XYZ file of C-alpha atoms in Angstrom:
211
model
C -227.982 19.845 25.097
C -225.415 21.945 27.066
C -227.125 23.105 30.286
C -223.863 24.428 31.828
C -224.635 27.388 34.244
C -222.817 30.626 35.147
C -219.376 30.092 36.647
C -218.360 31.754 39.614
C -216.435 34.522 37.710
C -219.325 35.169 35.349
C -221.598 35.585 38.465
C -219.355 37.904 40.018
C -219.148 39.957 36.832
C -222.871 39.994 36.251
C -223.299 41.446 39.881
C -220.612 43.948 39.464
C -222.434 45.170 36.341
C -225.624 45.288 38.042
C -224.184 47.252 40.742
C -222.575 50.024 38.461
C -225.846 50.369 36.776
C -227.572 50.701 40.259
C -225.228 53.330 41.270
C -225.830 55.168 37.904
C -229.387 55.124 38.363
C -229.489 55.675 41.898
C -229.562 59.330 41.900
C -232.145 59.787 39.159
C -234.379 57.281 41.136
C -234.018 59.418 44.378
C -234.654 62.539 42.581
C -237.950 61.084 41.068
C -239.246 59.686 44.564
C -241.306 62.828 45.903
C -240.125 64.133 49.180
C -243.337 64.040 51.092
C -241.887 66.250 53.893
C -240.837 68.976 51.507
C -244.330 68.759 49.773
C -246.277 69.089 52.948
C -243.904 71.917 54.113
C -244.564 73.758 50.820
C -248.267 73.504 51.388
C -248.349 74.428 55.189
C -245.997 77.370 54.356
C -248.109 78.718 51.467
C -251.228 78.319 53.353
C -249.829 80.235 56.289
C -248.307 83.069 54.085
C -251.465 83.412 52.206
C -253.842 83.327 55.203
C -251.677 85.876 57.100
C -251.637 87.912 54.392
C -255.386 88.080 53.650
C -255.954 88.778 57.482
C -253.630 91.760 57.520
C -255.369 93.171 54.570
C -258.872 92.069 55.956
C -260.536 95.445 56.648
C -263.113 94.005 58.667
C -261.167 91.746 60.967
C -258.098 93.812 60.957
C -259.065 97.579 59.900
C -255.548 98.557 61.322
C -253.599 95.796 59.615
C -252.383 95.063 63.001
C -252.857 91.247 63.647
C -251.909 91.550 67.433
C -255.264 93.479 68.273
C -258.579 91.902 68.964
C -260.360 91.343 65.468
C -263.523 92.940 64.319
C -263.454 96.125 66.391
C -266.797 97.323 64.715
C -269.493 95.917 66.656
C -272.085 96.583 64.001
C -270.449 94.041 61.581
C -270.668 90.270 62.134
C -267.316 88.790 62.930
C -266.468 85.625 60.931
C -263.535 84.831 63.567
C -264.143 81.673 65.846
C -262.487 83.389 68.637
C -261.316 86.977 69.450
C -257.894 86.459 68.759
C -255.402 85.720 65.734
C -255.827 81.878 66.034
C -259.575 82.379 65.726
C -259.219 84.330 62.674
C -256.754 81.926 61.135
C -259.150 79.130 61.570
C -261.853 80.979 60.067
C -259.957 81.271 56.688
C -259.051 77.508 56.435
C -261.061 74.259 56.463
C -260.497 72.368 59.781
C -261.437 68.830 60.471
C -260.475 69.012 64.225
C -261.419 71.729 66.461
C -259.511 74.496 68.306
C -258.760 72.562 71.520
C -255.664 73.830 73.609
C -254.718 75.950 70.752
C -254.515 73.055 68.377
C -256.553 72.435 65.142
C -256.059 70.221 62.277
C -256.706 71.296 58.743
C -258.450 68.946 56.045
C -255.075 68.332 54.433
C -253.982 66.507 57.459
C -251.504 69.279 59.050
C -251.804 69.895 62.610
C -251.434 73.494 63.826
C -250.863 74.776 67.258
C -250.844 78.174 68.522
C -249.316 78.767 71.854
C -251.365 81.660 72.688
C -248.182 83.350 74.251
C -249.489 86.671 72.822
C -247.353 88.803 70.577
C -244.346 88.860 72.418
C -242.143 86.522 70.719
C -238.714 87.869 69.206
C -238.253 87.741 65.772
C -234.946 87.609 63.496
C -233.268 90.799 63.295
C -234.793 93.080 60.598
C -237.875 90.840 60.063
C -240.524 92.379 62.093
C -239.177 96.022 62.336
C -241.501 98.557 63.972
C -243.363 100.327 61.496
C -245.846 103.069 61.398
C -249.496 102.221 60.138
C -250.538 104.606 57.328
C -254.067 104.984 58.336
C -253.615 105.519 61.961
C -249.902 106.663 62.477
C -249.603 104.105 65.081
C -246.070 102.573 65.585
C -246.749 98.718 65.824
C -243.889 96.943 67.870
C -241.430 94.583 66.329
C -242.859 91.491 67.948
C -244.311 88.290 66.614
C -246.649 85.371 67.201
C -245.327 81.935 66.631
C -247.143 78.769 65.583
C -246.190 75.045 65.616
C -246.880 73.013 62.422
C -246.971 69.170 62.392
C -246.671 68.394 58.556
C -248.226 64.794 58.912
C -250.323 65.431 62.052
C -249.984 64.971 65.794
C -251.036 61.362 65.570
C -248.189 60.443 63.378
C -244.554 60.120 64.318
C -241.659 61.284 64.588
C -243.101 64.487 65.991
C -239.741 65.868 65.929
C -238.343 69.354 64.768
C -236.710 69.505 61.572
C -238.712 66.449 60.192
C -242.236 66.791 60.411
C -242.312 70.035 62.730
C -241.586 73.618 62.191
C -242.660 76.706 63.772
C -243.576 79.613 61.673
C -243.950 83.236 63.046
C -245.821 86.074 61.851
C -245.213 89.684 62.352
C -248.279 92.076 63.443
C -248.383 93.381 59.936
C -248.793 89.923 58.371
C -245.411 89.195 57.467
C -244.141 85.486 57.928
C -240.868 83.786 58.709
C -239.364 80.694 59.939
C -238.747 80.577 63.867
C -235.745 79.133 65.312
C -237.625 78.273 68.554
C -238.399 74.571 67.645
C -237.449 72.248 70.404
C -239.880 69.110 70.442
C -239.568 65.523 69.769
C -237.150 62.898 70.929
C -234.960 62.780 67.965
C -235.407 66.494 67.030
C -233.000 68.637 65.470
C -231.714 71.742 67.186
C -233.446 74.955 66.553
C -230.638 76.153 64.255
C -230.568 72.625 62.382
C -234.587 72.984 61.882
C -233.960 76.577 60.570
C -231.643 75.293 58.076
C -233.818 72.735 56.832
C -236.731 74.929 56.758
C -234.495 77.504 54.794
C -233.523 74.422 52.363
C -237.243 73.911 51.710
C -237.940 77.467 51.208
C -235.140 77.785 48.694
C -236.459 74.788 46.820
C -240.032 76.364 46.878
C -238.639 79.492 45.290
C -236.850 77.855 42.441
C -240.112 76.123 41.664
C -241.963 79.428 41.380
C -239.240 80.998 39.460
């Protein structure tokens, strides 16, 4: 019985063939592996956008549609907001598993949020939060915004770095949302501009999925 094994040349040929097959399959495999950061970004951005829109259209919380004002001005109506500010109203619209400590809270999907409570004095990209006149009151609303930090996998999990699991979302006084370039946290963070580009890449992928 011939028990002759592979020769060195034959082994090299087999390895080469396997290498070629691996190179051909790698793109398909990588495409099939879910990008957890992208999926969590999609969830966080969708949640943020939907809640901000709901708040701006909520005639009990914000009858003027101005999110910078104290909510629920009609004292005769019970206010669902946890606190008398945007963060408290945002929390009232989502399911949280950790409370509002130092402006931080965690939703039941494991995403951590932090509202810096800096007020509505953040600059927004040009043309995003333009001044506008509220139709019901003819009051001009200043083109300023509030920003919220989002940690996609929770602050207890790394890398806690901008452009990876951390992004900053901004919201105009009329409820319009955008990506802020002010992210500057984490030891191995991307720059604010790089973080913005990564977020824009995610948004473009999100829009293509919707189309």
